[in-house]
Short mmCIF file of N, CA and C in Angstrom, two decimals:
data_model
loop_
_atom_site.label_atom_id
_atom_site.label_comp_id
_atom_site.label_asym_id
_atom_site.label_seq_id
_atom_site.Cartn_x
_atom_site.Cartn_y
_atom_site.Cartn_z
N MET A 1 -8.64 1.00 9.74
CA MET A 1 -9.03 -0.51 9.36
C MET A 1 -9.32 -0.64 10.79
N THR A 2 -10.11 -1.72 11.10
CA THR A 2 -10.48 -2.37 12.60
C THR A 2 -10.35 -3.88 12.83
N TYR A 3 -10.19 -3.88 13.76
CA TYR A 3 -9.50 -5.25 14.32
C TYR A 3 -9.82 -6.03 15.69
N HIS A 4 -10.46 -6.94 16.17
CA HIS A 4 -10.74 -7.23 17.38
C HIS A 4 -9.61 -8.14 17.44
N ASP A 5 -9.46 -8.21 19.23
CA ASP A 5 -8.26 -9.26 19.51
C ASP A 5 -9.17 -10.69 20.34
N SER A 6 -7.98 -11.40 20.79
CA SER A 6 -8.70 -12.66 21.36
C SER A 6 -9.79 -12.15 22.56
N THR A 7 -9.84 -10.92 23.01
CA THR A 7 -10.84 -10.66 24.31
C THR A 7 -11.72 -10.31 23.59
N GLY A 8 -11.79 -9.75 22.61
CA GLY A 8 -12.94 -8.72 21.76
C GLY A 8 -13.11 -8.02 22.07
N HIS A 9 -11.91 -6.76 22.37
CA HIS A 9 -11.98 -5.68 22.40
C HIS A 9 -11.40 -4.99 20.82
N LEU A 10 -11.90 -4.09 20.78
CA LEU A 10 -12.20 -3.20 19.56
C LEU A 10 -10.59 -2.65 19.52
N LEU A 11 -9.83 -2.81 18.38
CA LEU A 11 -8.87 -2.06 18.05
C LEU A 11 -8.78 -1.35 16.98
N LEU A 12 -8.49 -0.06 16.77
CA LEU A 12 -8.48 0.78 15.71
C LEU A 12 -7.17 1.09 15.53
N THR A 13 -6.68 0.53 15.00
CA THR A 13 -5.33 -0.17 14.19
C THR A 13 -5.87 0.89 12.70
N PRO A 14 -4.41 2.30 12.32
CA PRO A 14 -4.99 2.80 11.30
C PRO A 14 -4.13 1.89 9.81
N ALA A 15 -4.64 2.10 8.83
CA ALA A 15 -4.30 1.72 7.70
C ALA A 15 -3.43 2.49 7.41
N ASP A 16 -2.38 1.21 6.85
CA ASP A 16 -1.06 1.77 6.22
C ASP A 16 -0.76 2.03 5.22
N ARG A 17 -0.98 2.86 4.56
CA ARG A 17 -0.73 2.98 2.73
C ARG A 17 0.08 3.11 2.54
N ASP A 18 1.45 3.68 3.47
CA ASP A 18 2.77 3.80 3.29
C ASP A 18 3.40 2.88 3.09
N ALA A 19 2.94 1.40 3.50
CA ALA A 19 3.50 0.45 3.54
C ALA A 19 4.62 0.43 2.39
N PRO A 20 3.87 0.03 1.46
CA PRO A 20 5.05 -0.71 0.03
C PRO A 20 6.12 0.57 0.05
N ALA A 21 6.14 1.85 0.23
CA ALA A 21 6.95 2.53 0.08
C ALA A 21 8.75 1.91 0.86
N ARG A 22 7.44 2.27 2.34
CA ARG A 22 8.58 1.64 3.40
C ARG A 22 9.20 0.54 3.47
N VAL A 23 8.82 -0.37 2.64
CA VAL A 23 9.51 -2.09 2.34
C VAL A 23 10.38 -1.74 1.49
N ALA A 24 9.85 -1.13 0.30
CA ALA A 24 10.69 -0.98 -0.65
C ALA A 24 12.36 0.30 -0.57
N ARG A 25 12.00 0.80 0.58
CA ARG A 25 13.26 1.87 0.78
C ARG A 25 13.89 0.91 1.81
N LEU A 26 12.79 0.03 2.86
CA LEU A 26 14.11 -0.71 3.45
C LEU A 26 15.01 -1.78 2.97
N ARG A 27 14.68 -2.10 2.07
CA ARG A 27 14.90 -3.10 0.86
C ARG A 27 16.46 -2.68 0.51
N ALA A 28 16.09 -1.19 -0.42
CA ALA A 28 16.99 -0.77 -0.67
C ALA A 28 18.48 0.06 0.30
N LEU A 29 18.29 0.02 1.43
CA LEU A 29 18.90 0.57 2.63
C LEU A 29 19.70 -1.07 3.33
N GLY A 30 19.18 -1.93 2.86
CA GLY A 30 19.45 -3.35 3.45
C GLY A 30 19.18 -3.20 4.70
N LEU A 31 17.84 -3.19 5.43
CA LEU A 31 17.13 -2.75 6.68
C LEU A 31 15.97 -3.90 6.23
N GLY A 32 15.49 -4.06 7.40
CA GLY A 32 13.73 -4.94 7.56
C GLY A 32 14.01 -6.06 8.11
N GLU A 33 13.31 -7.19 8.01
CA GLU A 33 12.82 -8.51 8.71
C GLU A 33 14.41 -8.89 8.35
N ARG A 34 15.39 -8.40 9.35
CA ARG A 34 16.63 -9.45 9.76
C ARG A 34 16.97 -8.20 10.91
N THR A 35 17.49 -9.34 11.89
CA THR A 35 18.40 -8.79 13.53
C THR A 35 19.34 -7.91 12.95
N ASP A 36 20.01 -6.85 13.69
CA ASP A 36 20.92 -5.80 13.43
C ASP A 36 21.36 -5.91 14.82
N PRO A 37 22.75 -6.55 14.67
CA PRO A 37 23.41 -6.01 16.51
C PRO A 37 23.64 -4.48 16.41
N GLU A 38 23.86 -3.99 15.60
CA GLU A 38 23.64 -2.44 15.78
C GLU A 38 22.36 -1.98 16.52
N LEU A 39 21.41 -2.30 15.72
CA LEU A 39 20.63 -1.72 16.65
C LEU A 39 19.94 -2.44 17.59
N ASP A 40 20.29 -3.21 17.99
CA ASP A 40 20.01 -3.74 19.16
C ASP A 40 20.72 -3.35 20.37
N ALA A 41 22.51 -2.83 19.60
CA ALA A 41 22.73 -1.69 20.84
C ALA A 41 22.00 -0.56 20.93
N PHE A 42 21.52 -0.17 20.05
CA PHE A 42 20.92 1.27 19.53
C PHE A 42 19.45 1.18 20.63
N ALA A 43 19.00 -0.30 20.54
CA ALA A 43 17.90 -0.07 21.47
C ALA A 43 18.46 -0.41 23.16
N ARG A 44 19.41 -0.88 23.13
CA ARG A 44 19.66 -0.95 24.65
C ARG A 44 19.88 0.60 24.98
N ARG A 45 20.68 1.20 24.05
CA ARG A 45 20.73 2.97 24.64
C ARG A 45 19.43 3.13 24.66
N VAL A 46 18.66 3.29 24.21
CA VAL A 46 17.26 3.82 24.41
C VAL A 46 16.31 3.50 25.65
N ALA A 47 16.43 2.47 26.14
CA ALA A 47 16.23 1.54 27.36
C ALA A 47 16.79 2.53 28.38
N GLU A 48 17.93 2.69 28.03
CA GLU A 48 18.90 2.94 29.46
C GLU A 48 18.94 4.40 29.31
N THR A 49 18.62 5.00 28.29
CA THR A 49 18.51 6.69 28.48
C THR A 49 16.97 6.87 28.76
N THR A 50 16.13 6.05 28.35
CA THR A 50 14.47 6.57 29.05
C THR A 50 14.32 5.90 30.60
N GLY A 51 15.01 5.13 30.80
CA GLY A 51 15.43 4.32 31.87
C GLY A 51 13.88 3.02 32.03
N THR A 52 13.43 2.55 31.23
CA THR A 52 12.55 1.44 30.88
C THR A 52 12.59 0.17 30.84
N PRO A 53 12.43 -1.04 31.03
CA PRO A 53 12.75 -2.21 30.47
C PRO A 53 12.89 -2.83 29.40
N TYR A 54 12.11 -1.87 28.21
CA TYR A 54 12.09 -2.47 27.18
C TYR A 54 12.31 -1.35 26.09
N ALA A 55 12.78 -1.65 25.07
CA ALA A 55 12.95 -0.79 23.80
C ALA A 55 13.19 -1.36 22.47
N GLY A 56 12.58 -0.68 21.51
CA GLY A 56 13.01 -1.31 20.09
C GLY A 56 13.17 -0.49 19.43
N VAL A 57 13.82 -0.62 17.75
CA VAL A 57 13.74 -0.29 16.83
C VAL A 57 12.99 -0.99 15.40
N ASN A 58 11.65 -0.42 15.85
CA ASN A 58 11.09 -1.61 14.20
C ASN A 58 10.34 -1.18 13.14
N LEU A 59 11.31 -2.08 12.50
CA LEU A 59 10.96 -1.37 10.92
C LEU A 59 9.89 -2.31 10.36
N PRO A 60 8.56 -2.05 10.10
CA PRO A 60 7.22 -2.72 10.02
C PRO A 60 7.85 -3.64 8.31
N GLY A 61 6.77 -4.53 8.02
CA GLY A 61 6.56 -4.55 7.16
C GLY A 61 4.99 -4.43 6.30
N ALA A 62 4.31 -4.93 5.60
CA ALA A 62 3.09 -4.53 5.22
C ALA A 62 1.96 -5.38 6.23
N GLU A 63 2.21 -6.27 6.66
CA GLU A 63 1.09 -7.33 7.41
C GLU A 63 2.24 -7.05 8.56
N ARG A 64 3.00 -7.28 9.02
CA ARG A 64 3.11 -7.14 11.04
C ARG A 64 4.66 -6.54 11.24
N GLN A 65 4.57 -6.15 12.10
CA GLN A 65 6.03 -5.54 12.73
C GLN A 65 7.19 -6.51 13.24
N PHE A 66 8.14 -5.70 12.84
CA PHE A 66 9.48 -6.63 13.36
C PHE A 66 10.53 -5.26 13.93
N PHE A 67 11.19 -5.75 15.01
CA PHE A 67 11.84 -5.42 15.30
C PHE A 67 13.73 -5.81 15.55
N ALA A 68 13.69 -4.71 14.49
CA ALA A 68 15.58 -5.36 13.99
C ALA A 68 16.49 -5.13 15.06
N GLY A 69 15.89 -4.22 15.99
CA GLY A 69 16.49 -3.61 17.11
C GLY A 69 15.80 -3.79 18.30
N LEU A 70 16.35 -4.63 18.96
CA LEU A 70 15.13 -5.07 20.33
C LEU A 70 16.36 -5.19 21.82
N HIS A 71 15.74 -4.49 23.15
CA HIS A 71 16.52 -4.84 24.07
C HIS A 71 15.31 -5.11 25.26
N HIS A 72 15.46 -5.99 26.04
CA HIS A 72 14.67 -6.30 27.52
C HIS A 72 15.88 -6.36 28.31
N SER A 73 15.59 -5.38 29.49
CA SER A 73 16.13 -5.46 30.48
C SER A 73 16.80 -6.71 31.40
N PRO A 74 17.61 -6.77 31.92
CA PRO A 74 17.98 -7.95 32.68
C PRO A 74 17.03 -7.89 33.75
N GLY A 75 16.29 -8.84 34.39
CA GLY A 75 15.61 -8.64 35.52
C GLY A 75 14.16 -7.84 35.00
N ALA A 76 14.08 -7.66 34.03
CA ALA A 76 12.12 -7.20 33.56
C ALA A 76 11.56 -8.67 33.28
N PRO A 77 10.16 -8.71 33.53
CA PRO A 77 9.25 -10.12 33.59
C PRO A 77 9.58 -9.99 31.85
N ALA A 78 9.65 -11.60 31.66
CA ALA A 78 9.27 -12.47 30.65
C ALA A 78 8.11 -12.75 30.72
N SER A 79 7.38 -12.23 29.67
CA SER A 79 6.38 -12.69 29.58
C SER A 79 5.69 -12.86 28.02
N GLY A 80 7.11 -13.18 27.02
CA GLY A 80 6.52 -13.31 25.93
C GLY A 80 6.58 -12.05 24.94
N TYR A 81 6.94 -11.04 26.15
CA TYR A 81 7.25 -9.29 25.24
C TYR A 81 8.27 -8.79 26.10
N PRO A 82 9.23 -8.22 24.83
CA PRO A 82 8.73 -7.91 24.01
C PRO A 82 9.20 -8.99 22.73
N ALA A 83 8.79 -9.04 21.81
CA ALA A 83 9.12 -9.92 20.66
C ALA A 83 9.89 -9.56 19.46
N ARG A 84 10.50 -10.26 18.70
CA ARG A 84 11.11 -9.64 17.20
C ARG A 84 9.62 -9.37 16.42
N VAL A 85 9.05 -10.15 16.65
CA VAL A 85 7.50 -9.86 15.13
C VAL A 85 6.18 -9.66 16.42
N LEU A 86 5.53 -8.63 16.01
CA LEU A 86 4.08 -8.40 16.51
C LEU A 86 3.43 -8.57 15.51
N ALA A 87 1.89 -8.56 15.77
CA ALA A 87 0.88 -8.70 14.61
C ALA A 87 1.23 -7.08 14.62
N ARG A 88 0.26 -6.49 13.59
CA ARG A 88 0.10 -5.09 12.88
C ARG A 88 -0.45 -4.42 13.93
N ASP A 89 -1.62 -5.07 14.60
CA ASP A 89 -2.28 -4.49 15.61
C ASP A 89 -2.32 -4.79 17.22
N HIS A 90 -0.74 -4.72 17.32
CA HIS A 90 -0.49 -5.04 18.65
C HIS A 90 0.82 -3.67 18.82
N GLY A 91 0.11 -3.20 20.12
CA GLY A 91 1.10 -2.13 20.35
C GLY A 91 0.80 -0.52 19.64
N TRP A 92 1.75 0.18 19.76
CA TRP A 92 1.56 1.94 19.32
C TRP A 92 2.23 1.96 18.20
N CYS A 93 3.28 1.58 17.88
CA CYS A 93 3.81 1.73 16.56
C CYS A 93 3.24 2.42 15.14
N PRO A 94 2.70 1.35 15.13
CA PRO A 94 1.31 1.70 14.13
C PRO A 94 0.85 3.01 13.86
N HIS A 95 0.42 3.30 14.73
CA HIS A 95 0.12 4.52 14.93
C HIS A 95 0.82 5.21 14.94
N VAL A 96 2.12 5.81 15.51
CA VAL A 96 3.40 6.68 15.17
C VAL A 96 3.60 6.59 13.74
N LEU A 97 3.77 5.50 12.69
CA LEU A 97 3.74 5.32 11.46
C LEU A 97 3.03 6.24 10.76
N VAL A 98 2.03 6.09 10.99
CA VAL A 98 0.18 6.14 10.09
C VAL A 98 0.65 8.29 10.73
N ARG A 99 0.67 8.45 11.63
CA ARG A 99 0.55 9.79 12.30
C ARG A 99 1.79 10.71 11.71
N ARG A 100 3.01 10.17 11.69
CA ARG A 100 4.18 10.44 11.32
C ARG A 100 4.70 11.16 12.30
N ARG A 101 4.26 11.09 13.74
CA ARG A 101 5.10 12.38 14.67
C ARG A 101 4.61 11.31 16.15
N ALA A 102 5.58 11.79 16.98
CA ALA A 102 5.69 11.32 18.03
C ALA A 102 4.54 10.71 19.09
N LEU A 103 4.50 9.67 19.71
CA LEU A 103 3.16 9.49 20.59
C LEU A 103 3.91 9.10 21.92
N VAL A 104 3.14 10.05 22.90
CA VAL A 104 3.25 9.92 24.23
C VAL A 104 2.22 9.46 24.81
N LEU A 105 2.25 8.34 25.95
CA LEU A 105 1.31 7.64 26.63
C LEU A 105 1.75 7.41 27.86
N GLU A 106 1.19 8.21 28.63
CA GLU A 106 1.78 8.07 30.18
C GLU A 106 1.45 6.97 30.67
N ASP A 107 -0.35 6.59 30.59
CA ASP A 107 -0.84 5.41 31.03
C ASP A 107 -1.61 5.18 30.24
N VAL A 108 -1.34 4.07 28.68
CA VAL A 108 -2.17 3.40 28.20
C VAL A 108 -4.04 3.56 28.67
N ARG A 109 -4.02 3.18 29.45
CA ARG A 109 -5.09 2.74 30.20
C ARG A 109 -6.09 3.82 30.25
N ASP A 110 -5.47 4.92 30.22
CA ASP A 110 -6.40 5.97 30.35
C ASP A 110 -6.65 6.64 28.98
N PHE A 111 -6.71 5.52 27.59
CA PHE A 111 -7.15 6.47 26.24
C PHE A 111 -8.20 5.14 25.97
N ALA A 112 -9.29 5.49 25.38
CA ALA A 112 -9.94 4.27 25.54
C ALA A 112 -9.60 2.93 24.06
N ARG A 113 -8.84 3.97 23.06
CA ARG A 113 -8.27 3.66 22.05
C ARG A 113 -6.91 2.77 22.33
N PHE A 114 -6.31 2.42 22.81
CA PHE A 114 -5.00 2.39 23.05
C PHE A 114 -5.08 1.26 24.28
N ALA A 115 -6.27 1.26 25.41
CA ALA A 115 -6.15 0.39 26.58
C ALA A 115 -6.56 -1.12 26.52
N GLY A 116 -7.38 -1.43 25.29
CA GLY A 116 -7.79 -2.92 24.75
C GLY A 116 -6.88 -3.66 23.86
N ASN A 117 -5.36 -3.25 24.16
CA ASN A 117 -4.40 -3.52 23.42
C ASN A 117 -3.97 -4.89 23.66
N ALA A 118 -3.42 -5.72 22.81
CA ALA A 118 -2.85 -6.89 23.12
C ALA A 118 -1.72 -7.34 24.48
N VAL A 119 -0.79 -6.09 24.26
CA VAL A 119 0.22 -6.19 24.90
C VAL A 119 0.26 -5.21 26.02
N VAL A 120 -1.47 -5.02 26.24
CA VAL A 120 -1.88 -4.13 27.73
C VAL A 120 -2.42 -5.75 28.61
N ASP A 121 -3.23 -6.09 27.72
CA ASP A 121 -3.85 -6.93 28.27
C ASP A 121 -3.39 -8.57 29.09
N GLU A 122 -2.18 -8.54 27.71
CA GLU A 122 -1.42 -9.76 27.82
C GLU A 122 -0.29 -10.04 28.11
N ASP A 123 0.42 -8.24 28.05
CA ASP A 123 1.83 -8.61 28.61
C ASP A 123 2.48 -7.28 29.87
N GLY A 124 1.23 -6.45 30.08
CA GLY A 124 0.97 -6.30 31.08
C GLY A 124 1.93 -4.66 30.49
N ALA A 125 2.28 -4.24 28.95
CA ALA A 125 2.65 -2.90 29.01
C ALA A 125 1.53 -1.21 29.35
N ARG A 126 2.37 -0.68 30.14
CA ARG A 126 1.31 0.72 30.40
C ARG A 126 1.89 2.07 30.19
N SER A 127 3.20 2.21 29.95
CA SER A 127 3.54 3.16 29.26
C SER A 127 4.35 3.22 27.74
N TYR A 128 4.10 4.03 26.98
CA TYR A 128 4.48 3.90 25.78
C TYR A 128 5.86 5.35 25.08
N LEU A 129 6.43 5.32 24.46
CA LEU A 129 7.14 6.31 24.17
C LEU A 129 8.04 6.36 22.93
N GLY A 130 6.67 6.72 21.81
CA GLY A 130 7.85 6.30 20.45
C GLY A 130 7.74 7.39 19.46
N ALA A 131 8.68 7.41 18.39
CA ALA A 131 8.76 8.40 17.63
C ALA A 131 9.44 7.75 16.34
N PRO A 132 9.12 8.18 14.75
CA PRO A 132 8.95 7.77 13.89
C PRO A 132 10.59 8.09 13.42
N ILE A 133 10.98 7.23 12.96
CA ILE A 133 12.30 6.97 11.74
C ILE A 133 11.87 7.42 10.47
N THR A 134 11.98 9.10 10.09
CA THR A 134 11.84 9.61 8.63
C THR A 134 13.20 9.74 7.84
N ASP A 135 13.54 8.92 7.12
CA ASP A 135 14.33 9.05 6.29
C ASP A 135 14.74 10.92 5.33
N ARG A 136 15.86 10.68 4.66
CA ARG A 136 15.89 12.05 4.35
C ARG A 136 14.65 11.98 2.81
N GLN A 137 14.55 10.88 2.04
CA GLN A 137 13.22 11.16 1.21
C GLN A 137 12.14 11.26 1.72
N GLY A 138 11.60 11.92 3.19
CA GLY A 138 10.63 11.68 3.84
C GLY A 138 10.17 10.33 4.07
N VAL A 139 10.80 9.35 3.68
CA VAL A 139 9.33 7.85 4.24
C VAL A 139 9.72 7.54 5.56
N VAL A 140 8.80 7.16 6.40
CA VAL A 140 8.68 6.61 7.67
C VAL A 140 9.11 5.31 7.48
N LEU A 141 10.36 4.65 8.40
CA LEU A 141 11.35 3.74 8.13
C LEU A 141 10.21 3.01 9.17
N GLY A 142 10.38 3.57 10.35
CA GLY A 142 9.60 2.74 11.42
C GLY A 142 9.83 3.66 12.39
N THR A 143 9.90 3.12 13.66
CA THR A 143 9.93 3.83 15.08
C THR A 143 10.95 3.94 15.67
N VAL A 144 11.14 4.22 16.80
CA VAL A 144 12.06 3.97 17.86
C VAL A 144 11.44 4.34 19.24
N CYS A 145 11.08 3.30 20.01
CA CYS A 145 10.12 3.42 20.73
C CYS A 145 10.77 2.55 22.64
N ALA A 146 10.17 3.31 23.74
CA ALA A 146 10.64 2.65 24.81
C ALA A 146 9.27 2.40 25.47
N VAL A 147 8.88 1.21 26.06
CA VAL A 147 7.97 0.58 26.86
C VAL A 147 8.25 0.40 28.31
N ASP A 148 7.26 0.40 29.31
CA ASP A 148 7.63 0.34 30.80
C ASP A 148 5.94 -0.25 31.03
N ARG A 149 6.02 -1.13 32.37
CA ARG A 149 4.93 -1.72 32.55
C ARG A 149 4.61 -0.90 33.90
N VAL A 150 4.83 -0.24 34.08
CA VAL A 150 4.19 1.05 35.12
C VAL A 150 4.10 2.44 34.59
N PRO A 151 2.70 3.16 35.02
CA PRO A 151 2.32 4.45 34.15
C PRO A 151 4.01 5.29 34.15
N ARG A 152 4.13 6.41 32.98
CA ARG A 152 5.54 7.24 33.25
C ARG A 152 4.85 8.28 33.03
N ARG A 153 5.60 9.22 34.03
CA ARG A 153 5.62 10.93 33.43
C ARG A 153 6.47 10.90 32.72
N TRP A 154 5.94 10.70 31.06
CA TRP A 154 7.17 11.32 30.15
C TRP A 154 7.45 12.84 30.00
N GLY A 155 6.46 13.45 30.04
CA GLY A 155 6.24 14.70 29.65
C GLY A 155 7.14 15.70 28.72
N ASN A 156 7.14 16.39 28.20
CA ASN A 156 8.44 17.14 27.27
C ASN A 156 9.40 16.78 27.66
N GLU A 157 10.10 16.23 28.59
CA GLU A 157 11.11 16.00 28.53
C GLU A 157 11.52 14.76 27.39
N GLY A 158 10.62 13.75 28.01
CA GLY A 158 10.58 12.60 27.52
C GLY A 158 10.19 12.45 25.88
N LEU A 159 9.70 13.32 24.99
CA LEU A 159 8.98 13.51 24.13
C LEU A 159 10.30 14.13 23.48
N VAL A 160 11.06 15.37 23.61
CA VAL A 160 12.07 15.47 23.18
C VAL A 160 13.44 14.23 23.15
N THR A 161 13.25 13.49 24.43
CA THR A 161 14.45 12.83 24.18
C THR A 161 14.47 11.77 23.11
N ILE A 162 12.90 11.26 22.80
CA ILE A 162 12.63 10.14 22.09
C ILE A 162 13.05 10.93 20.88
N LYS A 163 12.39 11.46 20.48
CA LYS A 163 12.69 12.62 19.36
C LYS A 163 14.23 12.89 18.65
N GLU A 164 15.17 13.36 19.62
CA GLU A 164 16.36 12.90 19.75
C GLU A 164 17.04 11.84 19.07
N LEU A 165 16.54 11.09 19.88
CA LEU A 165 17.27 9.73 19.65
C LEU A 165 16.55 9.22 18.28
N ALA A 166 15.29 9.07 17.71
CA ALA A 166 14.93 9.34 16.15
C ALA A 166 15.66 9.72 15.30
N ALA A 167 16.12 10.93 15.55
CA ALA A 167 17.17 11.72 14.77
C ALA A 167 18.14 10.79 14.68
N GLU A 168 19.11 10.83 15.50
CA GLU A 168 20.26 9.77 16.02
C GLU A 168 20.16 9.23 15.04
N LEU A 169 19.34 8.16 15.25
CA LEU A 169 19.44 6.81 14.44
C LEU A 169 19.41 7.20 12.74
N VAL A 170 18.45 8.03 12.68
CA VAL A 170 18.26 8.31 10.94
C VAL A 170 19.56 9.27 10.84
N GLU A 171 20.32 9.80 11.35
CA GLU A 171 21.81 10.17 10.98
C GLU A 171 22.63 8.89 10.79
N ARG A 172 22.69 7.42 11.61
CA ARG A 172 23.21 6.70 11.28
C ARG A 172 22.79 5.75 10.51
N ILE A 173 21.33 5.78 9.34
CA ILE A 173 21.17 5.17 8.58
C ILE A 173 21.45 5.85 7.38
N HIS A 174 21.51 6.99 7.53
CA HIS A 174 21.89 7.73 6.23
C HIS A 174 23.60 7.70 6.29
N ARG A 175 24.41 7.58 7.52
CA ARG A 175 25.73 6.99 7.09
C ARG A 175 25.80 5.86 6.61
N ARG A 176 25.49 4.59 6.75
CA ARG A 176 25.28 3.42 6.49
C ARG A 176 25.08 3.95 4.79
N GLU A 177 23.79 4.32 4.21
CA GLU A 177 23.54 4.48 3.10
C GLU A 177 24.92 5.23 2.24
N ASP A 178 25.53 6.08 2.67
CA ASP A 178 26.15 6.92 2.35
C ASP A 178 27.91 6.28 2.23
N THR A 179 27.79 5.89 2.69
CA THR A 179 29.40 4.68 2.69
C THR A 179 29.30 3.37 2.27
N GLY A 180 27.70 2.93 1.93
CA GLY A 180 27.65 1.84 1.15
C GLY A 180 27.27 0.32 1.98
N LEU A 181 27.61 0.65 3.58
CA LEU A 181 27.58 -0.56 4.37
C LEU A 181 26.47 -0.64 4.66
N ARG A 182 25.66 -2.00 4.59
CA ARG A 182 24.80 -2.69 4.79
C ARG A 182 24.59 -3.35 6.31
#
């Protein structure tokens, strides 16, 4: 699917054909479009682990993104970003969902496909690190991500870190499901 943002940039946000299954699975898990203090704490841990000012646990619906877990470091510029709710074509998590694999962008401006995104132009995001949260049924529930306002050399270490954090979160979600906690 193709979108244009308010500045006329062409954004190539992939179609999310798995959205109905994800929304149903999130609902069954008692997750989705509500904030969750445990997920906020997890997002804070992601930010601390990656050394970034922003981190989130994104559990998108069919039409928009929702950060059920969100962290904005004290002292980080407050420009309206990050926000609990983002349009589907903002940021890079929708690409992680569809790709079903981690995405490492050391400097988003190096990639024409990602450089014209509203979170770059309006909010100053410059680097992104995200991994899918895939449950035991194979449903991609969302993403774990870290964002910085400066280019970052994530390297293989960053990739391994974000994938480990996503796996840890999946284990927590499975424990909640197994114990009936919502």
